Short mmCIF file of N, CA and C in Angstrom, two decimals:
data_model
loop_
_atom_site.label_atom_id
_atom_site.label_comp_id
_atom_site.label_asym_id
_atom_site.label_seq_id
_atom_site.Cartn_x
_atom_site.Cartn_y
_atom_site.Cartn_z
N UNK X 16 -2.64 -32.40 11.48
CA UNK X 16 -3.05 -31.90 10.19
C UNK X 16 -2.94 -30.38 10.12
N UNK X 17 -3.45 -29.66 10.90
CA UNK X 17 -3.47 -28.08 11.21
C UNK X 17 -2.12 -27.79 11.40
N UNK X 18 -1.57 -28.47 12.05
CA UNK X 18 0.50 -27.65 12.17
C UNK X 18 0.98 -28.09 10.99
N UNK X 19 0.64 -29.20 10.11
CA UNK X 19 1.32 -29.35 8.60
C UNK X 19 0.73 -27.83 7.47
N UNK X 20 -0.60 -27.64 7.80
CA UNK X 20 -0.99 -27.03 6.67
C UNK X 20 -0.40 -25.58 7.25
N UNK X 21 -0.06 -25.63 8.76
CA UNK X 21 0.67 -24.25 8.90
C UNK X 21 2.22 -24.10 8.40
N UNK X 22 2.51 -24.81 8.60
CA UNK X 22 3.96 -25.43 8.28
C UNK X 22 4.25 -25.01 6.88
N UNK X 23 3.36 -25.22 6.13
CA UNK X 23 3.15 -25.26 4.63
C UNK X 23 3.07 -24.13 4.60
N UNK X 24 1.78 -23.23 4.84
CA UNK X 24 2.17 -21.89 4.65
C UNK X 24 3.01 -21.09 4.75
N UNK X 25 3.42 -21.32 6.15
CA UNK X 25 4.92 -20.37 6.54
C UNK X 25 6.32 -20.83 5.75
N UNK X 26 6.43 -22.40 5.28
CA UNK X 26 7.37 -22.41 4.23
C UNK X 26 6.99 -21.55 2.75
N UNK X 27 5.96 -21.37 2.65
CA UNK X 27 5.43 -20.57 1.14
C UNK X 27 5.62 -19.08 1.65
N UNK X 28 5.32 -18.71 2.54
CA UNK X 28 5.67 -17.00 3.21
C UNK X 28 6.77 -16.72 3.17
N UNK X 29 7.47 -17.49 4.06
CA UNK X 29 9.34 -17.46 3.71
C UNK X 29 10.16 -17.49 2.46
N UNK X 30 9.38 -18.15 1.43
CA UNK X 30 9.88 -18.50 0.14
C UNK X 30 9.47 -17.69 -0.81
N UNK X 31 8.31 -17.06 -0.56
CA UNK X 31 7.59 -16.07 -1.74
C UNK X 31 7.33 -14.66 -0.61
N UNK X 32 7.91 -14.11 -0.07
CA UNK X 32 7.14 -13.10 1.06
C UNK X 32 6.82 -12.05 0.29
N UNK X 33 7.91 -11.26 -1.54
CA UNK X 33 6.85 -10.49 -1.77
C UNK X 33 6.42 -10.69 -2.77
N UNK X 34 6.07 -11.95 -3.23
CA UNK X 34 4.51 -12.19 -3.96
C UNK X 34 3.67 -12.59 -2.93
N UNK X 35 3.46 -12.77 -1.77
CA UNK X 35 2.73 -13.23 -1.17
C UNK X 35 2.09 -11.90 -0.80
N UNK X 36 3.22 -10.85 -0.19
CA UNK X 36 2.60 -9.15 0.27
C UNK X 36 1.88 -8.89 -0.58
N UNK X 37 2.32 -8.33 -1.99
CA UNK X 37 1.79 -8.00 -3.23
C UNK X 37 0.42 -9.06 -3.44
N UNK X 38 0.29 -10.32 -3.33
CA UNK X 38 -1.05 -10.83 -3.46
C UNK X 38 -2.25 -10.85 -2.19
N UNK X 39 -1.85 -10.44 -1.11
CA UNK X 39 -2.64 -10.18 0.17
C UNK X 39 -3.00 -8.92 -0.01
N UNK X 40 -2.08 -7.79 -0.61
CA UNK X 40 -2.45 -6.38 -0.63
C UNK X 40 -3.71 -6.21 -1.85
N UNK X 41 -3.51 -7.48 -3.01
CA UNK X 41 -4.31 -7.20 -3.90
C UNK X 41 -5.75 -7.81 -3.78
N UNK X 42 -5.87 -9.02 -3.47
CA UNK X 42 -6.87 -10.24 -3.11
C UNK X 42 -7.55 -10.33 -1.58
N UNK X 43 -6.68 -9.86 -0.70
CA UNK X 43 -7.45 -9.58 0.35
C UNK X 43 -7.79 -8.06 1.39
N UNK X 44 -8.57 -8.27 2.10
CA UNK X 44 -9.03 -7.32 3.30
C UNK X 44 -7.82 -7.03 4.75
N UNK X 45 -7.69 -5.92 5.21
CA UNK X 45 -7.40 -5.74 6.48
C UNK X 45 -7.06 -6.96 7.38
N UNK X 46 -8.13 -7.62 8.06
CA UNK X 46 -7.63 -9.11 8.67
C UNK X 46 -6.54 -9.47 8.14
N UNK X 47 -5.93 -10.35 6.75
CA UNK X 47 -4.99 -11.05 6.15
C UNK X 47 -3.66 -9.92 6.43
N UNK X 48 -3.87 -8.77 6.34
CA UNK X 48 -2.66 -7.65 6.46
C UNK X 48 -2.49 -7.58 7.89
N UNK X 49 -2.89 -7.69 9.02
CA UNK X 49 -2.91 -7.82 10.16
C UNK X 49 -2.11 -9.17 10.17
N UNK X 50 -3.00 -9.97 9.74
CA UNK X 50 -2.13 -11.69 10.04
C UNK X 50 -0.82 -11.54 9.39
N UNK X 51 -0.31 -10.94 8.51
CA UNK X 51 1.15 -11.00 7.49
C UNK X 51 1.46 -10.11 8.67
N UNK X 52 1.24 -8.96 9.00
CA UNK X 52 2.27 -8.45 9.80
C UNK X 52 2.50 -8.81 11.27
N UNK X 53 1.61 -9.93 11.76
CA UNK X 53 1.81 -10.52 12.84
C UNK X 53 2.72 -11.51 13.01
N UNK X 54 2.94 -12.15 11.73
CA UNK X 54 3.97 -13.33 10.95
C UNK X 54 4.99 -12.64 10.67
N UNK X 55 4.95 -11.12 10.67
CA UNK X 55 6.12 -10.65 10.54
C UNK X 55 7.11 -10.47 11.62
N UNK X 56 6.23 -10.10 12.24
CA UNK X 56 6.89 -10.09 13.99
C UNK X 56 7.08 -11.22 14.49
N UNK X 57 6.83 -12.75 13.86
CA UNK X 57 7.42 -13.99 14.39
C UNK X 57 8.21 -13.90 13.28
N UNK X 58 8.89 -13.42 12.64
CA UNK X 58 10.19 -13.82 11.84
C UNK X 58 9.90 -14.48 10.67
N UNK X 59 8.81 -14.59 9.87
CA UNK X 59 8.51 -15.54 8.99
C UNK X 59 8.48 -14.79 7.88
N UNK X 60 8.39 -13.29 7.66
CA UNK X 60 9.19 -12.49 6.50
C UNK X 60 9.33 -11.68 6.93
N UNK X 61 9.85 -10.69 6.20
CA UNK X 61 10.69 -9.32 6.70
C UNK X 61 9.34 -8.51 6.83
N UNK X 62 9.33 -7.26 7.63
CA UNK X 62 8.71 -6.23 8.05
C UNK X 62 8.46 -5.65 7.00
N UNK X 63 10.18 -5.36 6.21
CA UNK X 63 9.56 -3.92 5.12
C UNK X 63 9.16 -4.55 3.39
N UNK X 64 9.19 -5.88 3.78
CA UNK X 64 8.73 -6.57 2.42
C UNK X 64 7.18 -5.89 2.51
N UNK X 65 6.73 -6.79 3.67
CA UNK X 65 4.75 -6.46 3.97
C UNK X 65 4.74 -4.89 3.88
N UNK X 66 5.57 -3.72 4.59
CA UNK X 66 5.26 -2.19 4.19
C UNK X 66 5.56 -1.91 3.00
N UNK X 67 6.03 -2.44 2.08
CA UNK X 67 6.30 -2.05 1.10
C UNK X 67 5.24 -2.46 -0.19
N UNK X 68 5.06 -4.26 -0.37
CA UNK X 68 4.28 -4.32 -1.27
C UNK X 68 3.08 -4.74 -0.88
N UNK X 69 2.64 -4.75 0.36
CA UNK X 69 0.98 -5.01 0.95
C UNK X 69 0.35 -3.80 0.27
N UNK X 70 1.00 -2.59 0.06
CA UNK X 70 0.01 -0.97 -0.15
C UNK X 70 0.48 -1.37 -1.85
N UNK X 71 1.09 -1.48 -2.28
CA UNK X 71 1.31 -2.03 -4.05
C UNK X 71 -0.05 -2.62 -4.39
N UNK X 72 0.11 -3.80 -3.77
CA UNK X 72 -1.29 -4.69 -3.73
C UNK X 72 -2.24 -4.08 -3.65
N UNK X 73 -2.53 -3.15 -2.83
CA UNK X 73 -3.65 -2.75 -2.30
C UNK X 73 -4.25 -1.10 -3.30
N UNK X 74 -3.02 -0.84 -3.91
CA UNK X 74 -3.24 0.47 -4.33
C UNK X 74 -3.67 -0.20 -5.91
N UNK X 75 -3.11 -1.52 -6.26
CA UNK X 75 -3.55 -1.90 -7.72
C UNK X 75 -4.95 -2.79 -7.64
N UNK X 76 -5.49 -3.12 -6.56
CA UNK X 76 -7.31 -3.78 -6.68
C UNK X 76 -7.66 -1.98 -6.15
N UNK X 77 -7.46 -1.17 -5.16
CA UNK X 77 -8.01 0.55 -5.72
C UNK X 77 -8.08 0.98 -6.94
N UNK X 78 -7.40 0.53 -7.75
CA UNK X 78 -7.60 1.20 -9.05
C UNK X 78 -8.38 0.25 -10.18
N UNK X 79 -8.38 -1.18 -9.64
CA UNK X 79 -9.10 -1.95 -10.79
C UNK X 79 -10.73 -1.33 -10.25
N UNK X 80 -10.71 -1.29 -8.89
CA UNK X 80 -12.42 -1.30 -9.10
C UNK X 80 -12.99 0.25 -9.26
N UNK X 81 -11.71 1.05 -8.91
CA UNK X 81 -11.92 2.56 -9.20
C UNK X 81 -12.44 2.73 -11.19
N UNK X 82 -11.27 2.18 -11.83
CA UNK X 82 -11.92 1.78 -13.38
C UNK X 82 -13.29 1.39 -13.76
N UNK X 83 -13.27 -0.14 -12.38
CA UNK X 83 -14.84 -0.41 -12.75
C UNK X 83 -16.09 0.44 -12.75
N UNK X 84 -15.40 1.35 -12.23
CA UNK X 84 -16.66 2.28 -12.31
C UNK X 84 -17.26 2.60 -12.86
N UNK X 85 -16.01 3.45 -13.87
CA UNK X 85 -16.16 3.97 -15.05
C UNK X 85 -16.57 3.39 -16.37
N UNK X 86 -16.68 1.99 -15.81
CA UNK X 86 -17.21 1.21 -17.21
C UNK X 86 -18.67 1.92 -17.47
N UNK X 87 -18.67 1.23 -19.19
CA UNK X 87 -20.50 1.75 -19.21
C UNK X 87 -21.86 0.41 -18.61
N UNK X 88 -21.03 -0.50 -17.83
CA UNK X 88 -21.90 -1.56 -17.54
C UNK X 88 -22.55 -1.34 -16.24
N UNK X 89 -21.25 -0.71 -15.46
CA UNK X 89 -22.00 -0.19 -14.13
C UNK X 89 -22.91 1.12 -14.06
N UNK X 90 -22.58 1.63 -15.22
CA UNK X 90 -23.09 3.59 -15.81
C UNK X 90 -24.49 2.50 -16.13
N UNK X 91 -24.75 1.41 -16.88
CA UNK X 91 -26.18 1.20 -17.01
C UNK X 91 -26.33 0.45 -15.54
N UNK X 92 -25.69 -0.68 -14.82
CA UNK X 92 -26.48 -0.77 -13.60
C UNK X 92 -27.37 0.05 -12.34
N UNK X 93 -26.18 1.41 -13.05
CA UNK X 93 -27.09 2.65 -11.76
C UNK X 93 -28.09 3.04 -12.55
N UNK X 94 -28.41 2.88 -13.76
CA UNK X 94 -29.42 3.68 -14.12
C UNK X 94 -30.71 2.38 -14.01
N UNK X 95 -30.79 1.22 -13.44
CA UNK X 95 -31.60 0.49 -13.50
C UNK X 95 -32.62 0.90 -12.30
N UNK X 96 -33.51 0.83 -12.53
CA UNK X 96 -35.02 1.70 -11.24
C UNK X 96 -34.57 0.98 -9.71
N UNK X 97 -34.13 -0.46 -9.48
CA UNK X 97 -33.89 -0.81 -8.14
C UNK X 97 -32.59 -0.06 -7.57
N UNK X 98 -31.32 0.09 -8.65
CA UNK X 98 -30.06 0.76 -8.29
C UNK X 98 -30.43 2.04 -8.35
N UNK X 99 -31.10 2.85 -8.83
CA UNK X 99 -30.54 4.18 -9.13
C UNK X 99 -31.60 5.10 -7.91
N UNK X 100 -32.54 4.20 -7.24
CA UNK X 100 -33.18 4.34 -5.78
C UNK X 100 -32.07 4.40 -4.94
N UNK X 101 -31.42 3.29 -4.72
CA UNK X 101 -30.26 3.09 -3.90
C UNK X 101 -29.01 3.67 -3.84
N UNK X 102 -28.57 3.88 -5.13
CA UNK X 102 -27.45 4.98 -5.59
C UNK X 102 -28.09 6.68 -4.72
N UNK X 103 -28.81 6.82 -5.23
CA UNK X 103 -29.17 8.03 -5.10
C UNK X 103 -29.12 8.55 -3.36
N UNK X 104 -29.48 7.49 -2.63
CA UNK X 104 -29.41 7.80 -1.29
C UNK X 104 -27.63 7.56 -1.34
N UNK X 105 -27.32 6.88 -1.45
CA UNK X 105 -25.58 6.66 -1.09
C UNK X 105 -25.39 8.02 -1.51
N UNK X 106 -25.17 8.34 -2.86
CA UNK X 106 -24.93 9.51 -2.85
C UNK X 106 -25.01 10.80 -2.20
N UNK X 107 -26.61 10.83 -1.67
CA UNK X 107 -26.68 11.68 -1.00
C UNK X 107 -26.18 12.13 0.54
N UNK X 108 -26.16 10.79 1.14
CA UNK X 108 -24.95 10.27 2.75
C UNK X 108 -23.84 10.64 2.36
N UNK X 109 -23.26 10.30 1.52
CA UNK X 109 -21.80 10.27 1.50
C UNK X 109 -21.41 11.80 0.90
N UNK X 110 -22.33 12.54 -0.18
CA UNK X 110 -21.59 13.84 0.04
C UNK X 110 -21.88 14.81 1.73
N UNK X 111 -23.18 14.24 2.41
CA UNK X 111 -23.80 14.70 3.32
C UNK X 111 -21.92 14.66 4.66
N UNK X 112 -21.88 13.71 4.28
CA UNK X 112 -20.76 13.03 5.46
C UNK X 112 -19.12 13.86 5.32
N UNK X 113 -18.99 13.77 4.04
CA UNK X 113 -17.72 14.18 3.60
C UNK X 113 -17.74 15.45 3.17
N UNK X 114 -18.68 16.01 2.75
CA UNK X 114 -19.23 17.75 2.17
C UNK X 114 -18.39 17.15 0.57
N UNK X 115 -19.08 16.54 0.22
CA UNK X 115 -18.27 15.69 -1.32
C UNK X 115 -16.51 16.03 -1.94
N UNK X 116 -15.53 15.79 -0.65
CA UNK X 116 -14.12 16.05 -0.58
C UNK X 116 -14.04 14.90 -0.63
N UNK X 117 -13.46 14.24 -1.84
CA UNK X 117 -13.05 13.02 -2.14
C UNK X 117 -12.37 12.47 -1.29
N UNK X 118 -10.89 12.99 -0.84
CA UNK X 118 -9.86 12.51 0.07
C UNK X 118 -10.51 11.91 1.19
N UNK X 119 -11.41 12.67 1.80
CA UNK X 119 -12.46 12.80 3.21
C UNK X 119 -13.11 11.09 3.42
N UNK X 120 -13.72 10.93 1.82
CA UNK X 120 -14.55 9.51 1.21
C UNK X 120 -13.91 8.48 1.35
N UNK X 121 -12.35 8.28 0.90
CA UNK X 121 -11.46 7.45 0.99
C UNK X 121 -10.61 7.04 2.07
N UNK X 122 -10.79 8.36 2.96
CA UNK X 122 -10.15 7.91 4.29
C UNK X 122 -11.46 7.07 5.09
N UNK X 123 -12.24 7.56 5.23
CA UNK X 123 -13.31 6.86 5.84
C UNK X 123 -13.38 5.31 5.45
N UNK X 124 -13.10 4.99 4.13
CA UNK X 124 -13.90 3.89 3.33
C UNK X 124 -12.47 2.68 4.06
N UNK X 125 -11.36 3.32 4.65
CA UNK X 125 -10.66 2.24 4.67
C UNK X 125 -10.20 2.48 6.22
N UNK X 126 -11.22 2.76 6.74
CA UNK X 126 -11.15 2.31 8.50
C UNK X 126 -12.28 1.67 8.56
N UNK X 127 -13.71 2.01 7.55
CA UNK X 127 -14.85 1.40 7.92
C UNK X 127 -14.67 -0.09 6.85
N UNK X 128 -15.12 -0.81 7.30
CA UNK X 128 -15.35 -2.58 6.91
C UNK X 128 -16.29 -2.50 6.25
N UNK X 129 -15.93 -3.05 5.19
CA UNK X 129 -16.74 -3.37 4.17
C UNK X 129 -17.33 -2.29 3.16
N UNK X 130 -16.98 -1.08 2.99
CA UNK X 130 -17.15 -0.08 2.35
C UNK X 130 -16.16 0.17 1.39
N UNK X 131 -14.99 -0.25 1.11
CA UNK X 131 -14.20 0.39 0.44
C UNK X 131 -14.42 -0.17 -0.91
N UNK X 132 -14.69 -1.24 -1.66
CA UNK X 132 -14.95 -1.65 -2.94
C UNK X 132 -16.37 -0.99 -3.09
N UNK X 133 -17.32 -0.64 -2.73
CA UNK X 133 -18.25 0.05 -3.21
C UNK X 133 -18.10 1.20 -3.38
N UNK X 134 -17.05 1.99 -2.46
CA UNK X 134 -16.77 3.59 -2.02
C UNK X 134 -15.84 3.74 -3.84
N UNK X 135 -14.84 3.04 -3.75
CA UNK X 135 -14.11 2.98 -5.18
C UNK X 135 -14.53 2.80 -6.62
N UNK X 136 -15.50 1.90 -6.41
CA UNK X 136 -16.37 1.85 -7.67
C UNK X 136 -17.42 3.45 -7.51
N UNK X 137 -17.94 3.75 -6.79
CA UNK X 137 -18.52 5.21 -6.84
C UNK X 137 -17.68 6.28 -7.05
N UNK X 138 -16.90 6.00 -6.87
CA UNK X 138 -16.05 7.59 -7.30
C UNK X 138 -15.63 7.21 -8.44
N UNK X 139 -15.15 6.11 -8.99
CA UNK X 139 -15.15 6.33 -10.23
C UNK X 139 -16.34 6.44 -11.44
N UNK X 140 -17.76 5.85 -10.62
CA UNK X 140 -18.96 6.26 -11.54
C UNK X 140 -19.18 7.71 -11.29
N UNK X 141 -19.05 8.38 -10.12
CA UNK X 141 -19.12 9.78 -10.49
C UNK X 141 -18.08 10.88 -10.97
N UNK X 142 -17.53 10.15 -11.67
CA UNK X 142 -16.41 11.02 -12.72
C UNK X 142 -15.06 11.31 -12.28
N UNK X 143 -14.60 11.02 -10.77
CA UNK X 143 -13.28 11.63 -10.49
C UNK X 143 -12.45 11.28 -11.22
N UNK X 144 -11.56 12.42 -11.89
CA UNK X 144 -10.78 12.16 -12.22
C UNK X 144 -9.31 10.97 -11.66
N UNK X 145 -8.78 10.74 -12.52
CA UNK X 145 -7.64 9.46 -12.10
C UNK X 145 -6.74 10.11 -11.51
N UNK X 146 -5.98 11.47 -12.30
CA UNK X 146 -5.17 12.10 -11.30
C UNK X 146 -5.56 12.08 -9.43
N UNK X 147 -6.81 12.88 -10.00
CA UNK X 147 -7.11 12.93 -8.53
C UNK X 147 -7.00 11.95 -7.82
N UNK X 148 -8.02 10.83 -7.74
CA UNK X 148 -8.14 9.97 -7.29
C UNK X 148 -6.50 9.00 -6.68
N UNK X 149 -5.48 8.79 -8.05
CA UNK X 149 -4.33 8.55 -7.52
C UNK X 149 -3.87 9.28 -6.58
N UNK X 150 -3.65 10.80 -6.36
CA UNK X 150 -2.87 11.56 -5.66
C UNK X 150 -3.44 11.19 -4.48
N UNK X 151 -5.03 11.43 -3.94
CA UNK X 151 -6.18 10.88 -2.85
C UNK X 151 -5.35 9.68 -2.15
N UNK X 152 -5.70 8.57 -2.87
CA UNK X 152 -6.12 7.30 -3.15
C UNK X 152 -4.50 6.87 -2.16
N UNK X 153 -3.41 7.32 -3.16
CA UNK X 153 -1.67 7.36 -2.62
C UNK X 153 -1.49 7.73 -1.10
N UNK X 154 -2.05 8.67 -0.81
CA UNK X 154 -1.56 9.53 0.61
C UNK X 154 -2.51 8.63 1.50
N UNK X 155 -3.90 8.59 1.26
CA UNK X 155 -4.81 7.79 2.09
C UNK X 155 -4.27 5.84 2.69
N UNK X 156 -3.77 5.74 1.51
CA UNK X 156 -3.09 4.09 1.27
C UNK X 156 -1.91 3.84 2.39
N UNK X 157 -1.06 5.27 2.25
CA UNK X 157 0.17 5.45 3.03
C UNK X 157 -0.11 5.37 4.37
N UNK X 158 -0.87 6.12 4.77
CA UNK X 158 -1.26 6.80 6.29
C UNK X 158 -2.57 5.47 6.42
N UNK X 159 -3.16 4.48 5.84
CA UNK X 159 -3.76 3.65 6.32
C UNK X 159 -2.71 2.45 6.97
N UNK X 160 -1.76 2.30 5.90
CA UNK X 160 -0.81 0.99 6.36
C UNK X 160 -0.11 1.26 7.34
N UNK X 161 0.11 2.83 7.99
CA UNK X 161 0.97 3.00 9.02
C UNK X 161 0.40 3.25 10.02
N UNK X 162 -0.64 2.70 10.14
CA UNK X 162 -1.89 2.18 10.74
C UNK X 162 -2.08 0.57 11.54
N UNK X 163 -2.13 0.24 10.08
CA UNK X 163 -2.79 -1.21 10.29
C UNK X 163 -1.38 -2.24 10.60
N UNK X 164 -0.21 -2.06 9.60
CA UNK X 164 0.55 -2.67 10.04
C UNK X 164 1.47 -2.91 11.08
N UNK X 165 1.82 -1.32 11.82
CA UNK X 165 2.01 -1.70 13.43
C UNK X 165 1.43 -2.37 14.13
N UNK X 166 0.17 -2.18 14.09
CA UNK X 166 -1.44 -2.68 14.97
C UNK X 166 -0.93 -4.34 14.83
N UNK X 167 -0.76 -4.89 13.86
CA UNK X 167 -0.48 -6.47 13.55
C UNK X 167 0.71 -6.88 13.81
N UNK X 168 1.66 -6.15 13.80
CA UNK X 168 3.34 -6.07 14.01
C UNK X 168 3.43 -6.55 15.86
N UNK X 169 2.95 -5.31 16.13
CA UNK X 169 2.91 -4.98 17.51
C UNK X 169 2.07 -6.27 18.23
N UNK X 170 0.73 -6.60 17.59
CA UNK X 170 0.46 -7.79 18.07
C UNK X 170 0.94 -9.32 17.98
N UNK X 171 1.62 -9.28 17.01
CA UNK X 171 2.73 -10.43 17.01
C UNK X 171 3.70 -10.80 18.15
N UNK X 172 4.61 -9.12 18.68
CA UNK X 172 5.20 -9.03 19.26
C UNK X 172 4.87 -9.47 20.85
N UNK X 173 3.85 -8.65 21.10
CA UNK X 173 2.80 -8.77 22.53
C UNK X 173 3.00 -10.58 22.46
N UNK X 174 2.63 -11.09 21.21
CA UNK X 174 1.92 -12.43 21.67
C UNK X 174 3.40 -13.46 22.41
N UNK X 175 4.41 -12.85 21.42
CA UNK X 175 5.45 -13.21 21.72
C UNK X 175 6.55 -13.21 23.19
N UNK X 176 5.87 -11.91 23.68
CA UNK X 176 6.07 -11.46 24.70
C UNK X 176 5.47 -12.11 26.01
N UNK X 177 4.16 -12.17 25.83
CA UNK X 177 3.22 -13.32 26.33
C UNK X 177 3.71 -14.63 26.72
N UNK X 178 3.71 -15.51 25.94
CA UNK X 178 4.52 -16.99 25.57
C UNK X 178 5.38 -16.70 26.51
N UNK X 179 6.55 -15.93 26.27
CA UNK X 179 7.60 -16.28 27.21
C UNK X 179 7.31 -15.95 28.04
N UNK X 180 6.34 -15.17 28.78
CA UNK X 180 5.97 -14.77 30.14
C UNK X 180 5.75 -16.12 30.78
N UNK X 181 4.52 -16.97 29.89
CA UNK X 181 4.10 -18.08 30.92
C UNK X 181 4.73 -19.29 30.82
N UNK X 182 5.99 -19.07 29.95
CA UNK X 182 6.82 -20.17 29.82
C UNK X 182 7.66 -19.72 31.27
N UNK X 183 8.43 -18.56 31.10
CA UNK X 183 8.92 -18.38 32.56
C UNK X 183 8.27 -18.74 33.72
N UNK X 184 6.86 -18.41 34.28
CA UNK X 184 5.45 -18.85 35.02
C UNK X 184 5.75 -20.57 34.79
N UNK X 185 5.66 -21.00 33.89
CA UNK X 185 5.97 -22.31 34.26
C UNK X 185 6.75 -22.84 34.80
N UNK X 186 8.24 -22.33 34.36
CA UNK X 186 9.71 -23.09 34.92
C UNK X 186 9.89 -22.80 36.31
N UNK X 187 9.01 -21.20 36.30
CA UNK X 187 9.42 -20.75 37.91
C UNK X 187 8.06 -21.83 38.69
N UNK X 188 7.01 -21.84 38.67
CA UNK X 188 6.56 -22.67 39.22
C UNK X 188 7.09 -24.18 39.69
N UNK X 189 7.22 -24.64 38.68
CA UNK X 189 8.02 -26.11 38.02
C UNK X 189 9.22 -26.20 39.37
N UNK X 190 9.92 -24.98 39.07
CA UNK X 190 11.11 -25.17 40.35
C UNK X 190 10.84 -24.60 41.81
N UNK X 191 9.27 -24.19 42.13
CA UNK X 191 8.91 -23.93 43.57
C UNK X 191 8.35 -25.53 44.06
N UNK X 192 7.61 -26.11 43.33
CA UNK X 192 7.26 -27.39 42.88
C UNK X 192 8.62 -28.75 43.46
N UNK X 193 9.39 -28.48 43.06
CA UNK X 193 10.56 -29.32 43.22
C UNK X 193 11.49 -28.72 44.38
N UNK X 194 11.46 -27.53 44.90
CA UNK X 194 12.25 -27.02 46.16
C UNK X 194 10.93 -27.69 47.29
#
């Protein structure tokens, strides 16, 4: 059952690789970009499909929740007495951390787990501009994926590298075995 439903996927990876990049970059986290570029290094899509539209993906859910910010729904959730306790300390860490240099905020938010959809929705409730934020947001995105996607590339490769090690370990055994 588990090698069909893999089977299945990797025929849908092969067949869609960049709607699949483009929807992993948009819908998911780090892990899934690790796993695509580990699948990349077994041959199951191209390398520069995943460098190319994994950060697409990833730069268009940055900007939906960067917007959300700016809505007036979240402008009234911070002003509610339980959020605007809680806001107020974030705020105060995070300019404490970064000396309030946006770029500084965004690099952090996407090595640390689980920070970056809250980090994005705050900068856009505290007013950054979009220019900014794109120009930020662009360079940070770049220099994250050339990051993460070797890291997953490279571990594909290793694993690959592996396998045939103890496949060799086997045959050579196999034929000390039989001499």
């Amino acid at each position: 059952m588990v090698i069909e439903i893999l089977n299945i996927i990797s025929g849908y990876l092969s067949q869609y690789p960049i709607l699949t990049s483009l929807l992993v970059g948009i819908f998911t986290g780090e892990e899934v970009i690790l796993i695509l570029a580990f699948l990349s290094a077994q041959g199951v899509l191209p390398l520069w499909i995943v460098f190319v539209f994994v950060p697409m993906g990833t730069f268009i859910c940055d900007t939906f929740f960067f917007f959300l910010g700016k809505t007036k729904f979240v402008n009234r959730i911070k002003e509610w007495k339980h959020f605007s306790k809680h806001y107020k300390k974030v705020d105060a860490r995070i300019g404490k951390l970064t000396k309030d240099r946006h770029i500084l905020t965004l690099f952090y938010t996407k090595f640390i787990y689980g920070t970056r959809i809250v980090t994005l929705v705050f900068l856009g409730l505290k007013g950054t501009s979009y220019y900014r934020f794109f120009k930020y947001n662009l360079v940070i995105t770049i220099l994250w994926v050339m990051i993460i996607i070797p890291l997953g590339y490279l571990a594909g490769k290793g694993y690959t590298f592996i396998i045939n090690i103890f496949r060799s370990v086997e045959l050579g055994l196999l034929f000390i075995l039989i001499s």
